[in-house]
């Protein structure tokens, strides 16, 4: 059985345990730092408004990928001053789960993701973002890593 939790990426060097818990994320564990000034935490569950609450409490950009048994990734991101967006990873597999793909338009997500990255002080690669959002992989985590690289949070592609 694959991952059913989530991966939370936050631009911060501060201890995030308190803000993450108050925002409704459970069982947060440090999963490393993909780039200077960024942290990744693995979480078991999150509240519906968890990303927005965490952005509000930290004043930092946040990106959450919630996994459906490692098959599909639901992306939710927000930044201070707006810039919230959603996307879906592993669309072909999502279709097998009867997830309505029309609720996750790719081109809107590509533009919103690039704007989010720029607002976060990153240099996004829109073609790579599109590849992450339209690609397929055995594990959705592979596409999440590609997305972070596309946004400029993590090196490599």
Tab-separated table of C-alpha atoms in Angstrom:
chain	number	residue	atom	x	y	z
A	1	UNK	CA	0.000	0.000	0.000
A	2	UNK	CA	1.311	3.440	-0.870
A	3	UNK	CA	1.368	6.833	0.710
A	4	UNK	CA	-1.996	8.173	1.861
A	5	UNK	CA	-0.733	11.243	3.699
A	6	UNK	CA	0.761	14.391	2.341
A	7	UNK	CA	3.882	16.372	1.775
A	8	UNK	CA	3.919	19.982	2.957
A	9	UNK	CA	6.488	22.394	1.489
A	10	UNK	CA	6.910	25.767	3.219
A	11	UNK	CA	9.306	28.666	2.697
A	12	UNK	CA	10.601	29.041	6.236
A	13	UNK	CA	13.656	28.439	8.375
A	14	UNK	CA	11.679	28.655	11.637
A	15	UNK	CA	10.430	25.719	13.683
A	16	UNK	CA	7.106	24.907	12.009
A	17	UNK	CA	5.762	22.307	14.424
A	18	UNK	CA	3.486	24.732	16.292
A	19	UNK	CA	2.066	26.582	13.279
A	20	UNK	CA	1.609	23.320	11.351
A	21	UNK	CA	-0.272	21.711	14.240
A	22	UNK	CA	-2.457	24.798	14.782
A	23	UNK	CA	-3.301	24.799	11.054
A	24	UNK	CA	-4.729	21.287	11.449
A	25	UNK	CA	-1.949	19.091	10.092
A	26	UNK	CA	-1.305	15.908	12.074
A	27	UNK	CA	1.787	13.776	12.674
A	28	UNK	CA	4.139	16.230	10.965
A	29	UNK	CA	7.654	14.879	10.478
A	30	UNK	CA	10.619	16.725	9.009
A	31	UNK	CA	11.436	15.397	5.562
A	32	UNK	CA	14.328	17.690	4.774
A	33	UNK	CA	15.139	20.929	3.056
A	34	UNK	CA	14.898	20.892	-0.748
A	35	UNK	CA	16.444	24.368	-1.074
A	36	UNK	CA	17.775	27.134	1.135
A	37	UNK	CA	14.967	28.634	3.168
A	38	UNK	CA	12.468	25.856	2.404
A	39	UNK	CA	11.286	22.924	4.500
A	40	UNK	CA	9.344	19.774	3.663
A	41	UNK	CA	7.248	17.984	6.250
A	42	UNK	CA	5.394	14.726	5.794
A	43	UNK	CA	1.908	14.926	7.322
A	44	UNK	CA	-0.754	12.304	7.989
A	45	UNK	CA	-3.841	14.477	7.610
A	46	UNK	CA	-4.840	18.079	7.121
A	47	UNK	CA	-7.823	20.286	7.770
A	48	UNK	CA	-9.752	21.651	4.801
A	49	UNK	CA	-8.384	25.183	5.278
A	50	UNK	CA	-4.986	24.032	6.523
A	51	UNK	CA	-2.914	25.535	3.718
A	52	UNK	CA	-4.623	28.939	3.946
A	53	UNK	CA	-4.337	28.914	7.739
A	54	UNK	CA	-0.637	28.044	7.574
A	55	UNK	CA	0.044	30.817	5.034
A	56	UNK	CA	-1.789	33.264	7.287
A	57	UNK	CA	0.097	32.234	10.437
A	58	UNK	CA	3.575	32.046	8.880
A	59	UNK	CA	3.323	34.715	6.191
A	60	UNK	CA	5.044	32.249	3.870
A	61	UNK	CA	4.220	30.380	0.640
A	62	UNK	CA	2.926	26.845	1.213
A	63	UNK	CA	2.407	23.890	-1.107
A	64	UNK	CA	0.664	20.678	-0.036
A	65	UNK	CA	0.442	17.461	-2.020
A	66	UNK	CA	-2.021	14.973	-0.566
A	67	UNK	CA	-1.686	11.443	-1.882
A	68	UNK	CA	-4.344	8.885	-2.672
A	69	UNK	CA	-2.445	5.643	-2.065
A	70	UNK	CA	0.552	7.044	-4.004
A	71	UNK	CA	-1.542	6.785	-7.171
A	72	UNK	CA	-2.817	10.371	-7.383
A	73	UNK	CA	-1.601	13.636	-5.903
A	74	UNK	CA	-3.882	16.553	-5.058
A	75	UNK	CA	-1.902	19.806	-5.035
A	76	UNK	CA	-3.001	22.835	-3.049
A	77	UNK	CA	-0.819	25.925	-2.809
A	78	UNK	CA	-1.171	29.459	-1.515
A	79	UNK	CA	0.994	32.472	-0.864
A	80	UNK	CA	0.629	35.624	1.196
A	81	UNK	CA	-1.462	38.168	-0.652
A	82	UNK	CA	-3.268	35.536	-2.728
A	83	UNK	CA	-1.970	33.252	-5.401
A	84	UNK	CA	-3.881	30.142	-4.307
A	85	UNK	CA	-4.124	27.300	-6.809
A	86	UNK	CA	-4.927	23.603	-7.098
A	87	UNK	CA	-3.801	20.858	-9.425
A	88	UNK	CA	-3.883	17.129	-9.905
A	89	UNK	CA	-0.939	14.766	-10.388
A	90	UNK	CA	-1.174	11.516	-12.352
A	91	UNK	CA	-4.311	12.427	-14.303
A	92	UNK	CA	-4.576	9.101	-16.170
A	93	UNK	CA	-4.704	7.190	-12.908
A	94	UNK	CA	-7.070	9.786	-11.408
A	95	UNK	CA	-9.483	8.983	-14.205
A	96	UNK	CA	-9.504	5.352	-13.028
A	97	UNK	CA	-10.667	6.649	-9.628
A	98	UNK	CA	-13.473	8.637	-11.329
A	99	UNK	CA	-11.928	11.917	-10.195
A	100	UNK	CA	-13.441	14.657	-12.390
A	101	UNK	CA	-10.463	15.974	-14.352
A	102	UNK	CA	-12.384	19.058	-15.468
A	103	UNK	CA	-12.175	20.344	-11.892
A	104	UNK	CA	-8.397	20.582	-12.338
A	105	UNK	CA	-7.747	22.493	-15.594
A	106	UNK	CA	-4.085	22.144	-16.531
A	107	UNK	CA	-3.432	25.480	-18.238
A	108	UNK	CA	-4.976	27.473	-15.393
A	109	UNK	CA	-2.840	25.533	-12.906
A	110	UNK	CA	0.330	26.081	-14.967
A	111	UNK	CA	-0.167	29.844	-14.982
A	112	UNK	CA	-1.169	29.986	-11.326
A	113	UNK	CA	1.763	27.786	-10.304
A	114	UNK	CA	4.213	29.999	-12.169
A	115	UNK	CA	2.744	33.118	-10.541
A	116	UNK	CA	2.956	31.430	-7.116
A	117	UNK	CA	6.605	30.538	-7.705
A	118	UNK	CA	7.493	34.050	-8.836
A	119	UNK	CA	5.745	35.526	-5.778
A	120	UNK	CA	7.809	33.116	-3.650
A	121	UNK	CA	11.034	34.449	-5.180
A	122	UNK	CA	11.586	31.357	-7.329
A	123	UNK	CA	12.269	30.873	-11.028
A	124	UNK	CA	9.653	28.487	-12.437
A	125	UNK	CA	9.892	26.503	-15.657
A	126	UNK	CA	6.349	26.532	-17.084
A	127	UNK	CA	7.037	23.724	-19.565
A	128	UNK	CA	8.280	21.524	-16.751
A	129	UNK	CA	5.276	22.483	-14.584
A	130	UNK	CA	3.007	21.415	-17.460
A	131	UNK	CA	4.949	18.144	-17.788
A	132	UNK	CA	4.500	17.449	-14.075
A	133	UNK	CA	0.768	18.182	-14.254
A	134	UNK	CA	0.127	16.120	-17.387
A	135	UNK	CA	2.658	13.328	-16.927
A	136	UNK	CA	2.131	9.878	-15.556
A	137	UNK	CA	4.228	7.837	-13.177
A	138	UNK	CA	4.014	4.671	-11.129
A	139	UNK	CA	4.005	6.806	-7.970
A	140	UNK	CA	2.486	10.291	-7.726
A	141	UNK	CA	5.421	11.264	-5.494
A	142	UNK	CA	7.647	11.184	-8.596
A	143	UNK	CA	5.463	13.843	-10.228
A	144	UNK	CA	5.433	15.866	-6.998
A	145	UNK	CA	9.248	15.926	-7.048
A	146	UNK	CA	9.158	17.007	-10.678
A	147	UNK	CA	6.668	19.756	-9.799
A	148	UNK	CA	8.893	21.079	-7.002
A	149	UNK	CA	11.829	21.145	-9.428
A	150	UNK	CA	9.665	22.905	-12.026
A	151	UNK	CA	8.667	25.553	-9.505
A	152	UNK	CA	12.302	26.115	-8.502
A	153	UNK	CA	12.002	24.698	-4.979
A	154	UNK	CA	14.117	21.604	-5.674
A	155	UNK	CA	17.025	21.005	-8.009
A	156	UNK	CA	16.789	18.511	-10.818
A	157	UNK	CA	14.084	17.315	-13.159
